[in-house]
Coordinates of C-alpha atoms and ligand atoms in Angstrom, one line a residue:
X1 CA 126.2 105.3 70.2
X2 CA 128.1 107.5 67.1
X3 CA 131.5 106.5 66.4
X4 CA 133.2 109.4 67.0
X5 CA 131.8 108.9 71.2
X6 CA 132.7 105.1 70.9
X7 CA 136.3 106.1 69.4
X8 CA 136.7 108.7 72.5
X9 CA 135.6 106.6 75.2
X10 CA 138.5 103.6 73.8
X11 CA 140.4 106.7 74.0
X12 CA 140.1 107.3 77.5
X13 CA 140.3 103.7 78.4
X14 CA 143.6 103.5 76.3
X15 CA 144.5 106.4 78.2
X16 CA 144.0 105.1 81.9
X17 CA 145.9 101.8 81.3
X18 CA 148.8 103.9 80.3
X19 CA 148.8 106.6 83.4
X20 CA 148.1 102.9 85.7
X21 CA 151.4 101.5 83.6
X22 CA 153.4 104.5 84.0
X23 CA 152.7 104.4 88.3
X24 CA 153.7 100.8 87.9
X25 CA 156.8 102.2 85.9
X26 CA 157.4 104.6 88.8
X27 CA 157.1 101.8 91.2
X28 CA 159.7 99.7 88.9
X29 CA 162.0 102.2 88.9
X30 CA 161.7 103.0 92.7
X31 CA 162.9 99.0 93.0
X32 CA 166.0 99.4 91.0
X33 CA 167.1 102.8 92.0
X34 CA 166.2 103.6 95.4
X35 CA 164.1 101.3 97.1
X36 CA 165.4 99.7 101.0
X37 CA 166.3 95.8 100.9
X38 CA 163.2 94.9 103.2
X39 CA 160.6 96.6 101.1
X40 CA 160.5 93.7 98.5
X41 CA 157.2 92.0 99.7
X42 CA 155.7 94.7 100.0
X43 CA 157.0 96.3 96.2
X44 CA 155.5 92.5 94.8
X45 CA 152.0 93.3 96.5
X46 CA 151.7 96.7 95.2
X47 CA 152.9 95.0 91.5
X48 CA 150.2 92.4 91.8
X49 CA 147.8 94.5 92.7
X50 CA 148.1 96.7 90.2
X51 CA 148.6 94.5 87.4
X52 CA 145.3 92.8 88.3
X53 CA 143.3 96.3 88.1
X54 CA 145.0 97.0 84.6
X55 CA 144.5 93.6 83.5
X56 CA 140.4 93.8 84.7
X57 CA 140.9 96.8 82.5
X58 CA 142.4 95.7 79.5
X59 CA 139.9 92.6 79.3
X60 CA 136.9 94.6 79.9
X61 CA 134.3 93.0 77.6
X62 CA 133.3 97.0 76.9
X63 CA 136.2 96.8 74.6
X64 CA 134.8 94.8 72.5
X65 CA 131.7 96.6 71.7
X66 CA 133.3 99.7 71.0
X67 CA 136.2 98.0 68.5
X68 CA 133.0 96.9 66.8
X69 CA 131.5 100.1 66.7
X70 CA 134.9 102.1 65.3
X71 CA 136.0 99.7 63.0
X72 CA 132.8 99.6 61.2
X73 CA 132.8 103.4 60.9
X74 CA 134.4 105.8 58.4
X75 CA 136.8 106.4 61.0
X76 CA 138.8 104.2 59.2
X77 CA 138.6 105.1 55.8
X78 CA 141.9 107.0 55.7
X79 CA 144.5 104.5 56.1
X80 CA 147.5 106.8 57.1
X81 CA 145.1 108.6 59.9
X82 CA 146.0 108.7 63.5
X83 CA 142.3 106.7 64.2
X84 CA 143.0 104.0 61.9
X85 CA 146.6 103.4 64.1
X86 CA 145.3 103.5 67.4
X87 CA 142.1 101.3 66.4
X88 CA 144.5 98.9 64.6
X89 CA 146.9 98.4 68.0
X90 CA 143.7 99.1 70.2
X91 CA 142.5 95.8 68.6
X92 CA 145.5 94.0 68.4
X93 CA 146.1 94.6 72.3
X94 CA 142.7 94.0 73.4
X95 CA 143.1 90.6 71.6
X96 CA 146.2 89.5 73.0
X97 CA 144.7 90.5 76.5
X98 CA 141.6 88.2 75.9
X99 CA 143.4 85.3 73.8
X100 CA 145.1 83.7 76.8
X101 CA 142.6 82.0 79.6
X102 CA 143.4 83.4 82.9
X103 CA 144.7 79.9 84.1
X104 CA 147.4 80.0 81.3
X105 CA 148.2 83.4 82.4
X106 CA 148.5 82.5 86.0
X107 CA 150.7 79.1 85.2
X108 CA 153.1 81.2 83.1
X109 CA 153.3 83.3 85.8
X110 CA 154.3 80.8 88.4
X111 CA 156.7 79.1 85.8
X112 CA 158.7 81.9 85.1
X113 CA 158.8 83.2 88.4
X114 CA 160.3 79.9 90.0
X115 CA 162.1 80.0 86.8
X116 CA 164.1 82.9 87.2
X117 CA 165.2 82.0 90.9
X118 CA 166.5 78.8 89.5
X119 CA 168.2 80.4 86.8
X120 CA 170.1 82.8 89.0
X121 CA 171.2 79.6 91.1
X122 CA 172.1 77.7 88.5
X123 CA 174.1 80.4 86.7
X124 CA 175.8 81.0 90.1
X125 CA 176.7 77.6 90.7
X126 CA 177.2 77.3 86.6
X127 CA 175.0 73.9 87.1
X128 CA 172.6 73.8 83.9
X129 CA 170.9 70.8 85.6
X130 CA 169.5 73.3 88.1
X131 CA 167.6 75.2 85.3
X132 CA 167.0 72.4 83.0
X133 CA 163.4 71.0 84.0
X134 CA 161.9 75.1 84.6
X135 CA 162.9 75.6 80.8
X136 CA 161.5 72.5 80.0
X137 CA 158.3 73.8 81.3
X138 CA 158.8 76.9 79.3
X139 CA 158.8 75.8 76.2
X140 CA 155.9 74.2 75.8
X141 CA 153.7 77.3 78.0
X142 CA 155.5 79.9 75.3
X143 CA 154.3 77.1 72.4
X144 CA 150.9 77.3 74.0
X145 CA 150.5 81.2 73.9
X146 CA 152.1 81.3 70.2
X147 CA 149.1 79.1 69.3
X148 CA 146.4 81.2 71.3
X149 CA 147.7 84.2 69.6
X150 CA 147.7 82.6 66.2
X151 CA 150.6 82.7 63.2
X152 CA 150.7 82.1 59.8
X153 CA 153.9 79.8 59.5
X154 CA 155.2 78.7 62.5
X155 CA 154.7 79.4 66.1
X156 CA 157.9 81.6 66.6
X157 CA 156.5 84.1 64.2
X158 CA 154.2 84.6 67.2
X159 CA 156.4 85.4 69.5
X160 CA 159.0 87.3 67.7
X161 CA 155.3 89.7 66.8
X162 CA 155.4 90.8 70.7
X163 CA 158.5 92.6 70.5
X164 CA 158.9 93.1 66.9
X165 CA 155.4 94.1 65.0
X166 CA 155.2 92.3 61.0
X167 CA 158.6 90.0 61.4
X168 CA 158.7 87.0 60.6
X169 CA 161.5 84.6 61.4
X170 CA 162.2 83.6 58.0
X171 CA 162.7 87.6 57.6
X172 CA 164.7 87.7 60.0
X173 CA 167.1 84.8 59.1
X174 CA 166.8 85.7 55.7
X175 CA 168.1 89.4 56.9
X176 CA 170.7 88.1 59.5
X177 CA 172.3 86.2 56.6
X178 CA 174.7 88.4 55.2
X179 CA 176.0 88.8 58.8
X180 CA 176.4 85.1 59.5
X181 CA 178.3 84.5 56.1
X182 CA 180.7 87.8 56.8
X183 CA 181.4 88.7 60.7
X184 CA 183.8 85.4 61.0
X185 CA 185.9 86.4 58.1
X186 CA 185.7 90.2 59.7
X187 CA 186.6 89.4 62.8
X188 CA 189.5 87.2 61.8
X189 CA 190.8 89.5 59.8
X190 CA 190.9 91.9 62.5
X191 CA 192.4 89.2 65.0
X192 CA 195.4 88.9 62.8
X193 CA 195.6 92.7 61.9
X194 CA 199.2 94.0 63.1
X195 CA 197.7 97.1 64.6
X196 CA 195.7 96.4 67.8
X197 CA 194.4 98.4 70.7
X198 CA 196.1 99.2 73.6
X199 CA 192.6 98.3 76.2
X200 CA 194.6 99.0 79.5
X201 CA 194.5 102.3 79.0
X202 CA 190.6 101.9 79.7
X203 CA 191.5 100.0 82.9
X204 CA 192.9 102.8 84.7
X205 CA 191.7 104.4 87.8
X206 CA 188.6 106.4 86.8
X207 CA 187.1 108.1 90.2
X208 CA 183.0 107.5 89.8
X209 CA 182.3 111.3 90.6
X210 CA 184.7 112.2 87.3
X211 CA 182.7 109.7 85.2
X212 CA 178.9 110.8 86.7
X213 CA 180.3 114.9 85.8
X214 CA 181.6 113.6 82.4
X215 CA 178.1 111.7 81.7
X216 CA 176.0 114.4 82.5
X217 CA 177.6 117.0 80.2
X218 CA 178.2 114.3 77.5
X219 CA 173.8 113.4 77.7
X220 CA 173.4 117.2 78.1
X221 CA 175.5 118.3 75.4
X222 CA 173.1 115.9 72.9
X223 CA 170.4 116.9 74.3
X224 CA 169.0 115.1 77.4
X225 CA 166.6 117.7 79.5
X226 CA 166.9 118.1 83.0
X227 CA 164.0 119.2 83.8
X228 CA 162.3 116.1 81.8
X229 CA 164.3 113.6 82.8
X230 CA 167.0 112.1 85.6
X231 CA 170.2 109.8 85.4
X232 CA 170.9 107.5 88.4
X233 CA 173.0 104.7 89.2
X234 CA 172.2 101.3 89.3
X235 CA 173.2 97.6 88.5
X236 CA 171.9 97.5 85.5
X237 CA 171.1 100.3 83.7
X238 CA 167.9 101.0 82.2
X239 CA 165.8 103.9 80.5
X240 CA 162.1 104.4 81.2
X241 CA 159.2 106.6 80.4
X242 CA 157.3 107.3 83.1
X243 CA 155.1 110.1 81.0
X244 CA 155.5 113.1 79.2
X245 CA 158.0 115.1 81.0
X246 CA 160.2 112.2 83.2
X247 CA 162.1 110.1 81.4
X248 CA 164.6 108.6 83.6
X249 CA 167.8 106.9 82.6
X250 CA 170.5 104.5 84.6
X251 CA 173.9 103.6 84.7
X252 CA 176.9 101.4 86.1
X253 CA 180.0 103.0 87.2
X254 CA 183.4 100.7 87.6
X255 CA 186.1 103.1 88.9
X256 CA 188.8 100.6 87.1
X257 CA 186.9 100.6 83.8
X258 CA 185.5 103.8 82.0
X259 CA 183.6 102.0 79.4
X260 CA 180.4 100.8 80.6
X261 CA 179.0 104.1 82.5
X262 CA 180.1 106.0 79.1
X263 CA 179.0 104.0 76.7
X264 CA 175.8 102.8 78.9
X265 CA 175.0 106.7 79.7
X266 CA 174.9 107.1 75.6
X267 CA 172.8 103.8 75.3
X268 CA 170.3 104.9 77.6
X269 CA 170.5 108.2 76.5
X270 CA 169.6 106.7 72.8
X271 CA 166.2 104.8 74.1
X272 CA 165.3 108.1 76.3
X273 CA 165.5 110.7 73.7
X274 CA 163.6 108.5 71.4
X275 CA 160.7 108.4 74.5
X276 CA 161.3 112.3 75.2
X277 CA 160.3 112.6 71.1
X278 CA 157.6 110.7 71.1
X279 CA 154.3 112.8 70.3
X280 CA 153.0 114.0 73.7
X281 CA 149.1 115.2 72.1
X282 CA 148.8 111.6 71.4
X283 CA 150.1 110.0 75.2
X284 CA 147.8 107.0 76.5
X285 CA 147.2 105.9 72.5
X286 CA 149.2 103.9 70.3
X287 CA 149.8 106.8 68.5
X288 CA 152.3 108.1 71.1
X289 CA 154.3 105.0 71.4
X290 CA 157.2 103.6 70.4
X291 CA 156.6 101.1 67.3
X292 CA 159.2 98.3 68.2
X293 CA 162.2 97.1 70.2
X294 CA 163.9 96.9 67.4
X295 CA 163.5 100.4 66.4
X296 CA 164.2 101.5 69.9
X297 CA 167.7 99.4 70.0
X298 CA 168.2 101.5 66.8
X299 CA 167.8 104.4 68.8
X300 CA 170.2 103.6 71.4
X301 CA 173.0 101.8 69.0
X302 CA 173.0 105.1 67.2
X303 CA 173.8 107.4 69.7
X304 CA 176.1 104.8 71.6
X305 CA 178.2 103.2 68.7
X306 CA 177.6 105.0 65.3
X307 CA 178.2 108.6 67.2
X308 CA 179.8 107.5 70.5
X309 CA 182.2 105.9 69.3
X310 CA 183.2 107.3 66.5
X311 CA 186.5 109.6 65.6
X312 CA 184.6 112.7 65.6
X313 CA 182.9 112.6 68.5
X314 CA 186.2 112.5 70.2
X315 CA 187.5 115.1 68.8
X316 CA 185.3 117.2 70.2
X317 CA 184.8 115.2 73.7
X318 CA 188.2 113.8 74.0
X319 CA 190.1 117.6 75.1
X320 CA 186.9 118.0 77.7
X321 CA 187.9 114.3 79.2
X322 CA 191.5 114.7 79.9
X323 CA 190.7 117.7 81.7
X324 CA 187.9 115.2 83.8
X325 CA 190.6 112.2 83.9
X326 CA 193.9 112.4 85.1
X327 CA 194.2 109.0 84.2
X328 CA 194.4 109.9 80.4
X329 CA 196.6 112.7 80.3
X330 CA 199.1 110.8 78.6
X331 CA 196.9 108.9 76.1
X332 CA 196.4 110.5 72.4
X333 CA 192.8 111.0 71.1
X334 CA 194.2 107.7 68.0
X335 CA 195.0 105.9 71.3
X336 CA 191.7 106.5 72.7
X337 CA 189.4 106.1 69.5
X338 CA 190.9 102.5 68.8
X339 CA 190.8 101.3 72.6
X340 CA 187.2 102.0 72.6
X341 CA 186.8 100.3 69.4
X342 CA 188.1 97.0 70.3
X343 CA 187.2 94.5 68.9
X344 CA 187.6 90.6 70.6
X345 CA 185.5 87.7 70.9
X346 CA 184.3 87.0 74.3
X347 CA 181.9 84.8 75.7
X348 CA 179.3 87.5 77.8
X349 CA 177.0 89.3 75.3
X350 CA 176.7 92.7 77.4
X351 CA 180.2 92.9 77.2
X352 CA 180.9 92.5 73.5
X353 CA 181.9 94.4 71.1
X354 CA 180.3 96.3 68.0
X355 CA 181.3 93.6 65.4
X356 CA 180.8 90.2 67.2
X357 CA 177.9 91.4 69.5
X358 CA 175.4 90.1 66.8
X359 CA 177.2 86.8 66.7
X360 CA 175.9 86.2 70.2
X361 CA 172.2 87.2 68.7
X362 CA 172.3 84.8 65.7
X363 CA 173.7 81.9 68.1
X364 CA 170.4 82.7 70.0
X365 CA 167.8 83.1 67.4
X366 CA 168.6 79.7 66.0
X367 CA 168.9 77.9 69.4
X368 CA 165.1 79.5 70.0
X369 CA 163.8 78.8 66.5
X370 CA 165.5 75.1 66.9
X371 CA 164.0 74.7 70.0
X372 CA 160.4 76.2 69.2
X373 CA 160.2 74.0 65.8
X374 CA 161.0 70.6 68.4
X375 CA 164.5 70.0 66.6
X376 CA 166.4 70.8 69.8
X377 CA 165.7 69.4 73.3
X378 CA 166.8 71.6 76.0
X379 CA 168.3 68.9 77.7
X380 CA 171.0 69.2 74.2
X381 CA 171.0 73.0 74.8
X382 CA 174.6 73.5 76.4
X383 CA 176.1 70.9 74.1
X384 CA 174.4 72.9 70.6
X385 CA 175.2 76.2 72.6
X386 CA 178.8 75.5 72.8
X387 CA 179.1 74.0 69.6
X388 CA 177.7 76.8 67.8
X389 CA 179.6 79.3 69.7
X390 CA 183.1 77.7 68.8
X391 CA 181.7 77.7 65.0
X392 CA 181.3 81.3 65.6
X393 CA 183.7 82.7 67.9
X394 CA 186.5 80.5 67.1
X395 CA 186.4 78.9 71.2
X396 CA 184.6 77.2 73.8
X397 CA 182.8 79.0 76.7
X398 CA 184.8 77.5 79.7
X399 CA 181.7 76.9 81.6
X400 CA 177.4 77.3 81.3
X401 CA 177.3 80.7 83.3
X402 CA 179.9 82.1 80.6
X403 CA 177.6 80.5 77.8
X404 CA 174.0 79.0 77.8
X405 CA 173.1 80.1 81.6
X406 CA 174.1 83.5 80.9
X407 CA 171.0 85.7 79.9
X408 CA 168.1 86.3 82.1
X409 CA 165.7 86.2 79.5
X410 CA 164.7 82.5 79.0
X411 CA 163.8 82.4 82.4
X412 CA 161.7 85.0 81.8
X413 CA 159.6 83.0 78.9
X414 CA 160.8 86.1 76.5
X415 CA 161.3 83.8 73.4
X416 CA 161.7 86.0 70.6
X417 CA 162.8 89.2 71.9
X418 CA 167.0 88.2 71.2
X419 CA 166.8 89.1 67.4
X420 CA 165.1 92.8 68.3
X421 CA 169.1 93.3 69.6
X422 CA 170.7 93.2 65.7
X423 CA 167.6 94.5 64.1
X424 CA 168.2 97.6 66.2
X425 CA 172.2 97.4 65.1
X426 CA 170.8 96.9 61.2
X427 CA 168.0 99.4 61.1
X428 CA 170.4 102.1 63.0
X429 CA 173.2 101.8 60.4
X430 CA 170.1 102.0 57.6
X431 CA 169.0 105.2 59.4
X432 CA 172.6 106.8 59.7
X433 CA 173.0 106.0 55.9
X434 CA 170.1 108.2 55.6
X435 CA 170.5 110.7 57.8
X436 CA 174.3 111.5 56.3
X437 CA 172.5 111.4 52.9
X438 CA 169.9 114.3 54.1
X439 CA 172.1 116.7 56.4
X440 CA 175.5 116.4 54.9
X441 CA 178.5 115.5 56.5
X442 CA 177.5 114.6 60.1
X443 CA 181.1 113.7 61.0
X444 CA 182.4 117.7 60.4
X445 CA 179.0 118.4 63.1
X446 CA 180.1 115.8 65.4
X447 CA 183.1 117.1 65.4
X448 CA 181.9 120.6 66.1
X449 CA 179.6 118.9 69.2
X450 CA 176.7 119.7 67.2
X451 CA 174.4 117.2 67.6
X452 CA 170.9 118.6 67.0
X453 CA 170.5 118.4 63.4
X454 CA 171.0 114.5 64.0
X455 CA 168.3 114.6 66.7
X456 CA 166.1 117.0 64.9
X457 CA 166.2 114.4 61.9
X458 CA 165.4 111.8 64.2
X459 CA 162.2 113.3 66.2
X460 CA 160.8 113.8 62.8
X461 CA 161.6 110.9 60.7
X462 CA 160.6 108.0 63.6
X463 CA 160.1 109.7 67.3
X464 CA 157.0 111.7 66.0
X465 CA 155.8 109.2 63.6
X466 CA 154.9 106.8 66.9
X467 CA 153.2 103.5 66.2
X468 CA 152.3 104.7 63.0
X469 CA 154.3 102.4 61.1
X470 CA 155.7 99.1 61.8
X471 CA 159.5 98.7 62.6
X472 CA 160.0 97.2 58.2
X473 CA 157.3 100.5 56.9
X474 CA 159.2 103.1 59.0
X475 CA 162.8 101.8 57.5
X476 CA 161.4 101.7 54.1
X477 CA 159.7 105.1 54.3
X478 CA 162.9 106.7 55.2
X479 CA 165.8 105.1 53.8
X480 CA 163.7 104.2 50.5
X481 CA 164.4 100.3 51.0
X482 CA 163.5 97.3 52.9
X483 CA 165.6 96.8 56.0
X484 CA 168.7 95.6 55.2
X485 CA 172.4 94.2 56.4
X486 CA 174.1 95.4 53.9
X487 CA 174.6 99.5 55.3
X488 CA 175.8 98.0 58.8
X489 CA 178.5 95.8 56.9
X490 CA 179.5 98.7 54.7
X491 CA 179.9 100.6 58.4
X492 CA 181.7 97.4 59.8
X493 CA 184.4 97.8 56.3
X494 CA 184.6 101.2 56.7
X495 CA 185.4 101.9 60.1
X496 CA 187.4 98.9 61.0
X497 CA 189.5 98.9 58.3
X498 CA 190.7 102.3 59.2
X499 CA 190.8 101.3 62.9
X500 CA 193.0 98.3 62.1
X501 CA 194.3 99.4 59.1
Ligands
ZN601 ZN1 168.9 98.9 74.7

């Protein structure tokens, strides 16, 4: 067999296990959005079932053959070619699928999923005994995989590789660095500023069909497609792919707070224009996906915080929501602006703020890493939890389901996949930077509700580029430097000290 017909049939296999992921997407979606109470048995059949066929798949020993075949052709001469990319994450996936033994698989499985019904007891009763002895058979299983999979310096590199393609954690603390030596001092400072916001304001009564109106012509105004795409409620909100041309995005509506179906209409509509960009001639293949979490949390911090919630935005929305809200009538566009901008430590991570939301990320990088590299038990987790948070936040959670219990995704066995949440807050404000250095003041187009040069400048710098590049090549390609913290501290001085003067 030539190559080129080995390269097409891995093409076509690539391609299958996406369109079977995507009905599984479809089916995923159907659960949070629309699907009856009593279908749940039924919706976990159809899952297993399918995930056994696209696992068969994925394992095929076929695979094998034809890697062997590509990657000793001249297929891959031409490093920056669209075959080199695809054979690249065709191998790396096919690996990962054939690294763990089945039994593994299945005991993670069984762990997890016990796991997360514990968790969601214990955090109910805020009783970290109930959890305890289901992490403490997670650690070790997530240890196991990181060592099946293979690292260089320690097995959390392993995981943290999952979700976030080339990172290391020594990168990663190395780049989270500047953040832990300067958001304390920020926030303080802002604590004690004389200014602060008036939040109420926020807490007024917001009827739900207002805020779904308001969202639509707030995702349609940037650019969301109807015909492409849908926005639903749900508990918690979510974006997903299910194949060129449906992308479907959720949200949360609280009549007595505005902020979480805004802001979580703009988050979601961040992750789904990145998937609506993506190259569709290259769907099924690496080459038409997404390169990292972090990179798609970049996507959605953008268009939530660095144009959502800034000034100029506003000056352009605000007008179009008094005439929605009755509630804000009396409330001026500074009022506004700073309310949304609030910044307080608090003990929930989805709740928090710009400036101490990756404060809540670093406390749970270095809990993983300490508990990956044996220095923490989980049976000290609360105690290092709390004690870290206070260093941090300046107070004790009053109880484990405000702190350690929290977060769903321990229970999970997603190790690793916390830091993706402030690489996406650094590599947006890196990408801004950028992207106000090529088009010119973006603030005087935000302010005009023009918001296509931004997205324009975004399909073609990383939604078109796919998997080409990982998360750390795409950032240095183009900004011109290695990711960095220093452009979202810059944003944190900038905007903050005007807020608070
Ligand atoms: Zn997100």
């Amino acid at each position: 067999m030539d190559a080129r017909q080995a390269y097409q049939e891995l093409e076509s296999w690539s391609k299958q296990i996406a369109i079977l992921g995507s009905i599984g997407g479809m089916l995923g979606w159907d659960q949070r959005v629309m699907m009856p109470p009593n279908a749940t048995a039924h919706r976990a059949e159809q899952f297993a079932t399918l995930s056994a066929i696209i696992h068969q798949r994925a394992t095929d020993p076929r695979i094998e053959e034809l890697l062997a075949i590509v990657e000793q052709s001249d297929l891959v001469k031409d490093p920056e070619s669209v075959e080199v990319v695809n054979i690249r994450q065709w191998r790396r996936e096919y690996d990962h699928a054939t690294k763990l033994p089945l039994e593994l698989v299945v005991e993670f499985r069984r762990t997890t999923a016990l796991a997360e019904k514990a968790w969601e007891e214990a955090r109910a009763k805020s009783d970290f005994s109930l959890f305890q002895p289901h992490l403490e058979k997670i650690v070790p299983l997530v240890r196991e995989i990181a060592e099946r999979y293979g690292y260089e310096r320690e097995p959390y590199d392993a995981l943290l590789d999952e979700y976030e393609q080339g990172m290391t954690a020594q990168e990663v603390d190395t780049l989270f660095a500047p953040l832990r030596a300067k958001t304390p001092e920020l926030v303080a400072q802002i604590q004690s500023a004389p200014r602060q916001p008036n939040t109420p304001i926020l807490h007024r009564h917001f009827p739900q069909a207002e805020q779904e109106r308001f969202c639509r012509l707030i995702a349609e105004a940037i650019g969301f497609d109807w015909n492409s795409g849908r926005l639903d409620p749900t508990v918690h909100p979510f974006a997903t792919r299910l194949g060129p041309g449906d992308v479907r995005i959720t949200t949360r509506y609280y009549e007595d707070f505005l902020s979480p179906a805004l802001f979580g209409t703009l988050h979601e509509l961040g992750h789904a224009l990145y998937e609506m960009g993506l190259p569709t001639e290259y769907y099924g293949t690496p080459m038409g996906e997404s390169t990292s979490l972090g990179i798609h949390e970049s996507q959605s911090r953008m268009w939530e915080n660095f144009v959502g919630r800034s000034r100029a935005f506003w000056e352009h929305f605000y007008p179009i929501a008094q005439q929605y809200f009755s509630a804000l009538h009396d409330v001026s566009l500074d009022e506004f602006v700073f309310a949304i901008n609030a910044v307080q430590p608090s003990t929930i991570r989805v709740e928090a703020d710009e400036v101490t939301y990756n404060l809540h990320i670093l406390l749970r990088f270095e809990l993983e890493l300490a508990l990956m590299r044996g220095e923490l038990k989980v049976a000290d987790l609360p105690s290092a939890w709390n004690e870290r948070f206070k260093a941090y936040m300046g107070f004790e959670p009053p109880n484990d389901a405000q702190g350690v219990l929290q977060d769903v995704h321990w229970s999970g066995g997603m190790i690793g996949y916390f830091p993706t949440y402030t690489l996406g807050n650094l590599y947006a404000a890196q990408l801004f930077e950028q992207a106000e250095r090529d088009l010119g003041d973006l603030q005087a187009m935000f302010r005009k509700g023009e918001f296509r040069p931004l997205l324009e400048w975004l399909r073609t710098h990383i939604h078109q580029q796919g998997k080409r590049y990982t998360a750390k090549q795409l950032v240095e390609r183009v900004t011109g430097k290695p990711p960095s913290a220093e452009p979202l501290l810059n944003y944190f001085q900038r905007k903050f000290g005007t807020l608070y003067s």
